[in-house]
Amino acid sequence: AQKVTQAQTEISVVEKEDVTLDCVYETRDTTYYLFWYKQPPSGELVFLIRRNSFDEQNEISGRYSWNFQKSTSSFNFTITASQVVDSAVYFCALSEDNQGGKLIFGQGTELSVKP
Amino acid sequence: DSGVTQTPKHLITATGQRVTLRCSPRSGDLSVYWYQQSLDQGLQFLIQYYNGEERAKGNILERFSAQQFPDLHSELNLSSLELGDSALYFCASSGPQGGAGDTQYFGPGTRLTVL
């Protein structure tokens, strides 16, 4: 069965530290998609990235980078030089090719960046 | 701003009552999704509609129903409300395929409080 695990419930760092949020997934499908969303204190869900199962190339967008490793079923998210505005709950999610658009979310990691 | 609108933002009602949540997708999107976010269950997929037809269903209670209208807006109806239905309800939209590879953009949510 499909499942997403974010083992880190809460992380607290000081501004300018690097931080990595872990995501491990389970699926039997060979075609699937992985996502990261950010939920700031205001409550909305903001899309960050989508990755398909055939593209293991790592991606960097500014201070954000993502490491996708099929061998360990992981899709980790690193924020470099964290800022207070990065404080939010971050969700990893999985969708499988035969499940319509259904997203399976992890439990989320609450990141607190202190000045 | 994702372009997805949800009304109302807040809803307070009593047990046993019925409410309707409304969602307008981004311009051009054909698919609408409903999710429930609660402290104990996390983010849970409820149901997906694509161009007026139901495409995927999650663990949606029988007391809950949804539909997508010809103008593509969607409504989620919750009836015989219980205290445990208190949650943040998100609508998301995507296009054009309504499948696993589509990125879902989320609305601001409707916070439902059942007293």
PDB file of C-alpha atoms in Angstrom:
ATOM      1  CA  ALA A   1       0.000   0.000   0.000  1.00  0.00           C
ATOM      2  CA  GLN A   2       1.140   3.528  -0.613  1.00  0.00           C
ATOM      3  CA  LYS A   3       2.537   5.463   2.308  1.00  0.00           C
ATOM      4  CA  VAL A   4       4.609   8.554   3.015  1.00  0.00           C
ATOM      5  CA  THR A   5       6.642   8.884   6.196  1.00  0.00           C
ATOM      6  CA  GLN A   6       8.127  12.084   7.532  1.00  0.00           C
ATOM      7  CA  ALA A   7       9.828  10.901  10.680  1.00  0.00           C
ATOM      8  CA  GLN A   8      10.796  14.366  11.883  1.00  0.00           C
ATOM      9  CA  THR A   9       7.780  15.927  13.564  1.00  0.00           C
ATOM     10  CA  GLU A  10       9.498  19.167  14.566  1.00  0.00           C
ATOM     11  CA  ILE A  11      12.845  20.734  13.752  1.00  0.00           C
ATOM     12  CA  SER A  12      14.235  23.907  15.243  1.00  0.00           C
ATOM     13  CA  VAL A  13      17.248  25.705  13.785  1.00  0.00           C
ATOM     14  CA  VAL A  14      18.883  29.085  14.044  1.00  0.00           C
ATOM     15  CA  GLU A  15      18.826  31.398  11.065  1.00  0.00           C
ATOM     16  CA  LYS A  16      21.501  30.679   8.424  1.00  0.00           C
ATOM     17  CA  GLU A  17      21.786  27.034   9.387  1.00  0.00           C
ATOM     18  CA  ASP A  18      21.201  24.394   6.724  1.00  0.00           C
ATOM     19  CA  VAL A  19      18.375  21.954   7.394  1.00  0.00           C
ATOM     20  CA  THR A  20      17.233  18.744   5.710  1.00  0.00           C
ATOM     21  CA  LEU A  21      13.691  17.437   5.885  1.00  0.00           C
ATOM     22  CA  ASP A  22      13.379  13.708   5.343  1.00  0.00           C
ATOM     23  CA  CYS A  23      10.703  11.919   3.321  1.00  0.00           C
ATOM     24  CA  VAL A  24      10.439   8.175   2.770  1.00  0.00           C
ATOM     25  CA  TYR A  25       7.715   6.676   0.606  1.00  0.00           C
ATOM     26  CA  GLU A  26       6.267   3.264  -0.178  1.00  0.00           C
ATOM     27  CA  THR A  27       4.633   2.297  -3.444  1.00  0.00           C
ATOM     28  CA  ARG A  28       4.298  -0.757  -5.667  1.00  0.00           C
ATOM     29  CA  ASP A  29       3.850   1.314  -8.804  1.00  0.00           C
ATOM     30  CA  THR A  30       6.697   1.935 -11.207  1.00  0.00           C
ATOM     31  CA  THR A  31       5.184   5.235 -12.291  1.00  0.00           C
ATOM     32  CA  TYR A  32       4.551   7.702  -9.515  1.00  0.00           C
ATOM     33  CA  TYR A  33       5.078  11.331  -8.591  1.00  0.00           C
ATOM     34  CA  LEU A  34       6.459  13.002  -5.503  1.00  0.00           C
ATOM     35  CA  PHE A  35       5.662  16.481  -4.271  1.00  0.00           C
ATOM     36  CA  TRP A  36       6.637  18.908  -1.555  1.00  0.00           C
ATOM     37  CA  TYR A  37       4.223  21.509  -0.206  1.00  0.00           C
ATOM     38  CA  LYS A  38       4.762  24.278   2.335  1.00  0.00           C
ATOM     39  CA  GLN A  39       2.092  25.353   4.836  1.00  0.00           C
ATOM     40  CA  PRO A  40       3.064  28.657   6.465  1.00  0.00           C
ATOM     41  CA  PRO A  41       1.332  29.885   9.630  1.00  0.00           C
ATOM     42  CA  SER A  42      -1.315  31.578   7.475  1.00  0.00           C
ATOM     43  CA  GLY A  43      -2.571  28.087   6.606  1.00  0.00           C
ATOM     44  CA  GLU A  44      -2.542  27.820   2.828  1.00  0.00           C
ATOM     45  CA  LEU A  45      -0.709  24.985   1.064  1.00  0.00           C
ATOM     46  CA  VAL A  46       1.952  26.190  -1.347  1.00  0.00           C
ATOM     47  CA  PHE A  47       3.369  23.930  -4.039  1.00  0.00           C
ATOM     48  CA  LEU A  48       7.164  23.681  -4.076  1.00  0.00           C
ATOM     49  CA  ILE A  49       8.200  20.861  -6.405  1.00  0.00           C
ATOM     50  CA  ARG A  50       7.034  17.827  -8.372  1.00  0.00           C
ATOM     51  CA  ARG A  51       9.252  14.922  -9.376  1.00  0.00           C
ATOM     52  CA  ASN A  52       8.337  11.839 -11.422  1.00  0.00           C
ATOM     53  CA  SER A  53       9.696   8.377 -10.731  1.00  0.00           C
ATOM     54  CA  PHE A  54      11.781   8.278 -13.899  1.00  0.00           C
ATOM     55  CA  ASP A  55      13.724  11.423 -13.161  1.00  0.00           C
ATOM     56  CA  GLU A  56      16.260  10.961 -10.393  1.00  0.00           C
ATOM     57  CA  GLN A  57      18.142  14.109 -11.175  1.00  0.00           C
ATOM     58  CA  ASN A  58      18.497  16.313  -8.120  1.00  0.00           C
ATOM     59  CA  GLU A  59      17.065  19.800  -8.347  1.00  0.00           C
ATOM     60  CA  ILE A  60      18.122  23.135  -6.949  1.00  0.00           C
ATOM     61  CA  SER A  61      15.991  26.247  -6.798  1.00  0.00           C
ATOM     62  CA  GLY A  62      17.668  29.101  -4.999  1.00  0.00           C
ATOM     63  CA  ARG A  63      18.200  28.043  -1.390  1.00  0.00           C
ATOM     64  CA  TYR A  64      16.063  24.934  -1.874  1.00  0.00           C
ATOM     65  CA  SER A  65      17.323  21.588  -3.128  1.00  0.00           C
ATOM     66  CA  TRP A  66      15.824  18.154  -3.420  1.00  0.00           C
ATOM     67  CA  ASN A  67      17.520  14.764  -3.385  1.00  0.00           C
ATOM     68  CA  PHE A  68      15.537  11.896  -4.932  1.00  0.00           C
ATOM     69  CA  GLN A  69      16.921   8.388  -4.405  1.00  0.00           C
ATOM     70  CA  LYS A  70      14.836   5.497  -5.686  1.00  0.00           C
ATOM     71  CA  SER A  71      17.218   2.968  -4.115  1.00  0.00           C
ATOM     72  CA  THR A  72      16.206   4.158  -0.649  1.00  0.00           C
ATOM     73  CA  SER A  73      12.702   5.406  -1.590  1.00  0.00           C
ATOM     74  CA  SER A  74      13.542   8.837  -0.312  1.00  0.00           C
ATOM     75  CA  PHE A  75      12.877  12.362  -1.488  1.00  0.00           C
ATOM     76  CA  ASN A  76      14.621  14.709   0.916  1.00  0.00           C
ATOM     77  CA  PHE A  77      14.411  18.488   0.966  1.00  0.00           C
ATOM     78  CA  THR A  78      17.257  20.752   2.032  1.00  0.00           C
ATOM     79  CA  ILE A  79      17.046  24.438   2.820  1.00  0.00           C
ATOM     80  CA  THR A  80      20.401  26.179   2.730  1.00  0.00           C
ATOM     81  CA  ALA A  81      21.034  29.234   4.878  1.00  0.00           C
ATOM     82  CA  SER A  82      17.592  29.078   6.460  1.00  0.00           C
ATOM     83  CA  GLN A  83      15.599  32.235   7.122  1.00  0.00           C
ATOM     84  CA  VAL A  84      12.832  33.066   9.565  1.00  0.00           C
ATOM     85  CA  VAL A  85      10.374  33.160   6.643  1.00  0.00           C
ATOM     86  CA  ASP A  86      11.071  29.458   6.067  1.00  0.00           C
ATOM     87  CA  SER A  87       9.220  28.662   9.295  1.00  0.00           C
ATOM     88  CA  ALA A  88       6.299  26.491   8.258  1.00  0.00           C
ATOM     89  CA  VAL A  89       5.024  22.943   8.126  1.00  0.00           C
ATOM     90  CA  TYR A  90       6.399  21.060   5.135  1.00  0.00           C
ATOM     91  CA  PHE A  91       4.552  18.138   3.599  1.00  0.00           C
ATOM     92  CA  CYS A  92       5.840  15.447   1.289  1.00  0.00           C
ATOM     93  CA  ALA A  93       3.220  13.735  -0.883  1.00  0.00           C
ATOM     94  CA  LEU A  94       2.923  10.818  -3.307  1.00  0.00           C
ATOM     95  CA  SER A  95       0.580  10.143  -6.206  1.00  0.00           C
ATOM     96  CA  GLU A  96       0.413   6.901  -8.141  1.00  0.00           C
ATOM     97  CA  ASP A  97      -0.395   6.520 -11.797  1.00  0.00           C
ATOM     98  CA  ASN A  98      -3.459   4.316 -11.309  1.00  0.00           C
ATOM     99  CA  GLN A  99      -5.065   6.374  -8.533  1.00  0.00           C
ATOM    100  CA  GLY A 100      -6.291   9.407 -10.450  1.00  0.00           C
ATOM    101  CA  GLY A 101      -4.859  12.494  -8.853  1.00  0.00           C
ATOM    102  CA  LYS A 102      -5.089  11.306  -5.268  1.00  0.00           C
ATOM    103  CA  LEU A 103      -2.276  12.696  -3.125  1.00  0.00           C
ATOM    104  CA  ILE A 104      -1.057  10.729  -0.125  1.00  0.00           C
ATOM    105  CA  PHE A 105       0.528  13.126   2.357  1.00  0.00           C
ATOM    106  CA  GLY A 106       3.060  12.516   5.059  1.00  0.00           C
ATOM    107  CA  GLN A 107       2.355  13.807   8.537  1.00  0.00           C
ATOM    108  CA  GLY A 108       4.413  16.933   7.939  1.00  0.00           C
ATOM    109  CA  THR A 109       7.519  18.402   9.542  1.00  0.00           C
ATOM    110  CA  GLU A 110       7.183  21.646  11.444  1.00  0.00           C
ATOM    111  CA  LEU A 111      10.259  23.771  10.862  1.00  0.00           C
ATOM    112  CA  SER A 112      10.985  26.637  13.205  1.00  0.00           C
ATOM    113  CA  VAL A 113      13.765  29.022  12.222  1.00  0.00           C
ATOM    114  CA  LYS A 114      14.819  31.308  15.034  1.00  0.00           C
ATOM    115  CA  PRO A 115      16.614  34.620  14.504  1.00  0.00           C
TER     116      PRO A 115
ATOM    117  CA  ASP B   1      -2.431  33.431  -4.579  1.00  0.00           C
ATOM    118  CA  SER B   2      -3.022  30.033  -6.216  1.00  0.00           C
ATOM    119  CA  GLY B   3      -6.078  31.141  -8.182  1.00  0.00           C
ATOM    120  CA  VAL B   4      -8.306  28.626  -6.392  1.00  0.00           C
ATOM    121  CA  THR B   5     -11.057  30.236  -4.342  1.00  0.00           C
ATOM    122  CA  GLN B   6     -12.995  28.740  -1.472  1.00  0.00           C
ATOM    123  CA  THR B   7     -15.969  30.069   0.436  1.00  0.00           C
ATOM    124  CA  PRO B   8     -16.640  30.574   3.234  1.00  0.00           C
ATOM    125  CA  LYS B   9     -13.314  30.990   5.048  1.00  0.00           C
ATOM    126  CA  HIS B  10     -14.809  30.077   8.380  1.00  0.00           C
ATOM    127  CA  LEU B  11     -17.929  28.184   9.328  1.00  0.00           C
ATOM    128  CA  ILE B  12     -19.249  27.545  12.800  1.00  0.00           C
ATOM    129  CA  THR B  13     -22.220  25.259  13.211  1.00  0.00           C
ATOM    130  CA  ALA B  14     -23.811  22.772  15.578  1.00  0.00           C
ATOM    131  CA  THR B  15     -23.845  19.004  15.659  1.00  0.00           C
ATOM    132  CA  GLY B  16     -26.465  17.442  13.420  1.00  0.00           C
ATOM    133  CA  GLN B  17     -26.456  20.326  10.971  1.00  0.00           C
ATOM    134  CA  ARG B  18     -25.609  20.359   7.264  1.00  0.00           C
ATOM    135  CA  VAL B  19     -23.188  22.710   5.517  1.00  0.00           C
ATOM    136  CA  THR B  20     -21.984  23.333   1.983  1.00  0.00           C
ATOM    137  CA  LEU B  21     -18.454  24.329   1.095  1.00  0.00           C
ATOM    138  CA  ARG B  22     -17.778  25.907  -2.270  1.00  0.00           C
ATOM    139  CA  CYS B  23     -14.730  25.879  -4.510  1.00  0.00           C
ATOM    140  CA  SER B  24     -13.865  27.581  -7.787  1.00  0.00           C
ATOM    141  CA  PRO B  25     -10.864  26.112  -9.614  1.00  0.00           C
ATOM    142  CA  ARG B  26      -8.136  28.011 -11.418  1.00  0.00           C
ATOM    143  CA  SER B  27      -9.096  29.214 -14.848  1.00  0.00           C
ATOM    144  CA  GLY B  28      -8.675  26.363 -17.319  1.00  0.00           C
ATOM    145  CA  ASP B  29      -8.375  23.590 -14.739  1.00  0.00           C
ATOM    146  CA  LEU B  30     -10.772  20.689 -15.192  1.00  0.00           C
ATOM    147  CA  SER B  31     -10.065  18.727 -12.040  1.00  0.00           C
ATOM    148  CA  VAL B  32     -11.128  19.553  -8.499  1.00  0.00           C
ATOM    149  CA  TYR B  33     -10.005  17.736  -5.360  1.00  0.00           C
ATOM    150  CA  TRP B  34     -11.194  17.897  -1.767  1.00  0.00           C
ATOM    151  CA  TYR B  35      -8.978  17.235   1.253  1.00  0.00           C
ATOM    152  CA  GLN B  36      -9.577  17.312   4.992  1.00  0.00           C
ATOM    153  CA  GLN B  37      -6.883  18.411   7.421  1.00  0.00           C
ATOM    154  CA  SER B  38      -7.312  17.558  11.094  1.00  0.00           C
ATOM    155  CA  LEU B  39      -4.893  17.226  13.985  1.00  0.00           C
ATOM    156  CA  ASP B  40      -5.419  13.501  14.436  1.00  0.00           C
ATOM    157  CA  GLN B  41      -5.760  12.418  10.775  1.00  0.00           C
ATOM    158  CA  GLY B  42      -3.465  14.873   9.043  1.00  0.00           C
ATOM    159  CA  LEU B  43      -4.170  15.701   5.392  1.00  0.00           C
ATOM    160  CA  GLN B  44      -6.599  13.180   3.917  1.00  0.00           C
ATOM    161  CA  PHE B  45      -7.844  12.952   0.347  1.00  0.00           C
ATOM    162  CA  LEU B  46     -11.627  12.880   0.109  1.00  0.00           C
ATOM    163  CA  ILE B  47     -12.674  12.937  -3.540  1.00  0.00           C
ATOM    164  CA  GLN B  48     -11.719  14.089  -7.047  1.00  0.00           C
ATOM    165  CA  TYR B  49     -13.866  15.290  -9.917  1.00  0.00           C
ATOM    166  CA  TYR B  50     -12.715  15.730 -13.477  1.00  0.00           C
ATOM    167  CA  ASN B  51     -14.864  17.734 -15.870  1.00  0.00           C
ATOM    168  CA  GLY B  52     -18.008  16.937 -13.926  1.00  0.00           C
ATOM    169  CA  GLU B  53     -17.359  13.234 -13.352  1.00  0.00           C
ATOM    170  CA  GLU B  54     -16.111  11.552 -10.211  1.00  0.00           C
ATOM    171  CA  ARG B  55     -12.609  10.234 -10.883  1.00  0.00           C
ATOM    172  CA  ALA B  56     -11.190   9.048  -7.556  1.00  0.00           C
ATOM    173  CA  LYS B  57     -12.530   8.535  -4.083  1.00  0.00           C
ATOM    174  CA  GLY B  58     -10.755   8.394  -0.737  1.00  0.00           C
ATOM    175  CA  ASN B  59     -12.088   7.584   2.701  1.00  0.00           C
ATOM    176  CA  ILE B  60     -14.985   9.973   2.371  1.00  0.00           C
ATOM    177  CA  LEU B  61     -17.766   9.403   4.857  1.00  0.00           C
ATOM    178  CA  GLU B  62     -21.240   8.529   3.578  1.00  0.00           C
ATOM    179  CA  ARG B  63     -22.500  11.697   5.293  1.00  0.00           C
ATOM    180  CA  PHE B  64     -20.293  13.689   2.904  1.00  0.00           C
ATOM    181  CA  SER B  65     -21.000  14.211  -0.766  1.00  0.00           C
ATOM    182  CA  ALA B  66     -19.614  16.376  -3.518  1.00  0.00           C
ATOM    183  CA  GLN B  67     -20.332  17.410  -7.051  1.00  0.00           C
ATOM    184  CA  GLN B  68     -18.789  19.423  -9.844  1.00  0.00           C
ATOM    185  CA  PHE B  69     -21.033  21.658 -11.889  1.00  0.00           C
ATOM    186  CA  PRO B  70     -20.912  22.482 -15.628  1.00  0.00           C
ATOM    187  CA  ASP B  71     -19.048  25.718 -14.879  1.00  0.00           C
ATOM    188  CA  LEU B  72     -16.476  23.481 -13.084  1.00  0.00           C
ATOM    189  CA  HIS B  73     -16.999  24.875  -9.619  1.00  0.00           C
ATOM    190  CA  SER B  74     -17.475  22.249  -6.939  1.00  0.00           C
ATOM    191  CA  GLU B  75     -19.394  21.901  -3.710  1.00  0.00           C
ATOM    192  CA  LEU B  76     -18.731  19.623  -0.767  1.00  0.00           C
ATOM    193  CA  ASN B  77     -21.779  18.857   1.328  1.00  0.00           C
ATOM    194  CA  LEU B  78     -21.348  17.683   4.905  1.00  0.00           C
ATOM    195  CA  SER B  79     -24.422  16.490   6.755  1.00  0.00           C
ATOM    196  CA  SER B  80     -25.335  15.169  10.221  1.00  0.00           C
ATOM    197  CA  LEU B  81     -22.246  16.917  11.453  1.00  0.00           C
ATOM    198  CA  GLU B  82     -20.306  15.552  14.403  1.00  0.00           C
ATOM    199  CA  LEU B  83     -17.697  17.166  16.622  1.00  0.00           C
ATOM    200  CA  GLY B  84     -15.022  15.118  14.871  1.00  0.00           C
ATOM    201  CA  ASP B  85     -15.816  16.756  11.539  1.00  0.00           C
ATOM    202  CA  SER B  86     -14.210  19.968  12.756  1.00  0.00           C
ATOM    203  CA  ALA B  87     -11.259  20.468  10.428  1.00  0.00           C
ATOM    204  CA  LEU B  88      -9.735  22.562   7.692  1.00  0.00           C
ATOM    205  CA  TYR B  89     -11.167  21.575   4.325  1.00  0.00           C
ATOM    206  CA  PHE B  90      -9.067  22.276   1.282  1.00  0.00           C
ATOM    207  CA  CYS B  91     -10.009  22.346  -2.337  1.00  0.00           C
ATOM    208  CA  ALA B  92      -7.355  21.970  -5.018  1.00  0.00           C
ATOM    209  CA  SER B  93      -7.462  22.107  -8.779  1.00  0.00           C
ATOM    210  CA  SER B  94      -5.311  20.838 -11.611  1.00  0.00           C
ATOM    211  CA  GLY B  95      -5.357  20.440 -15.329  1.00  0.00           C
ATOM    212  CA  PRO B  96      -5.389  19.262 -17.998  1.00  0.00           C
ATOM    213  CA  GLN B  97      -5.234  15.491 -17.411  1.00  0.00           C
ATOM    214  CA  GLY B  98      -6.530  15.164 -13.878  1.00  0.00           C
ATOM    215  CA  GLY B  99      -4.027  12.374 -13.333  1.00  0.00           C
ATOM    216  CA  ALA B 100      -1.181  11.555 -10.986  1.00  0.00           C
ATOM    217  CA  GLY B 101       1.295  13.771 -12.812  1.00  0.00           C
ATOM    218  CA  ASP B 102      -0.713  16.963 -12.491  1.00  0.00           C
ATOM    219  CA  THR B 103       0.361  19.534  -9.944  1.00  0.00           C
ATOM    220  CA  GLN B 104      -2.469  20.412  -7.589  1.00  0.00           C
ATOM    221  CA  TYR B 105      -2.881  24.022  -6.523  1.00  0.00           C
ATOM    222  CA  PHE B 106      -4.678  24.531  -3.262  1.00  0.00           C
ATOM    223  CA  GLY B 107      -7.205  27.085  -2.164  1.00  0.00           C
ATOM    224  CA  PRO B 108      -6.983  28.898   1.188  1.00  0.00           C
ATOM    225  CA  GLY B 109      -9.271  26.381   2.892  1.00  0.00           C
ATOM    226  CA  THR B 110     -12.510  26.518   4.851  1.00  0.00           C
ATOM    227  CA  ARG B 111     -12.187  26.096   8.596  1.00  0.00           C
ATOM    228  CA  LEU B 112     -15.200  24.219   9.915  1.00  0.00           C
ATOM    229  CA  THR B 113     -15.960  24.229  13.620  1.00  0.00           C
ATOM    230  CA  VAL B 114     -18.732  21.975  14.881  1.00  0.00           C
ATOM    231  CA  LEU B 115     -19.973  22.839  18.382  1.00  0.00           C
TER     232      LEU B 115
END
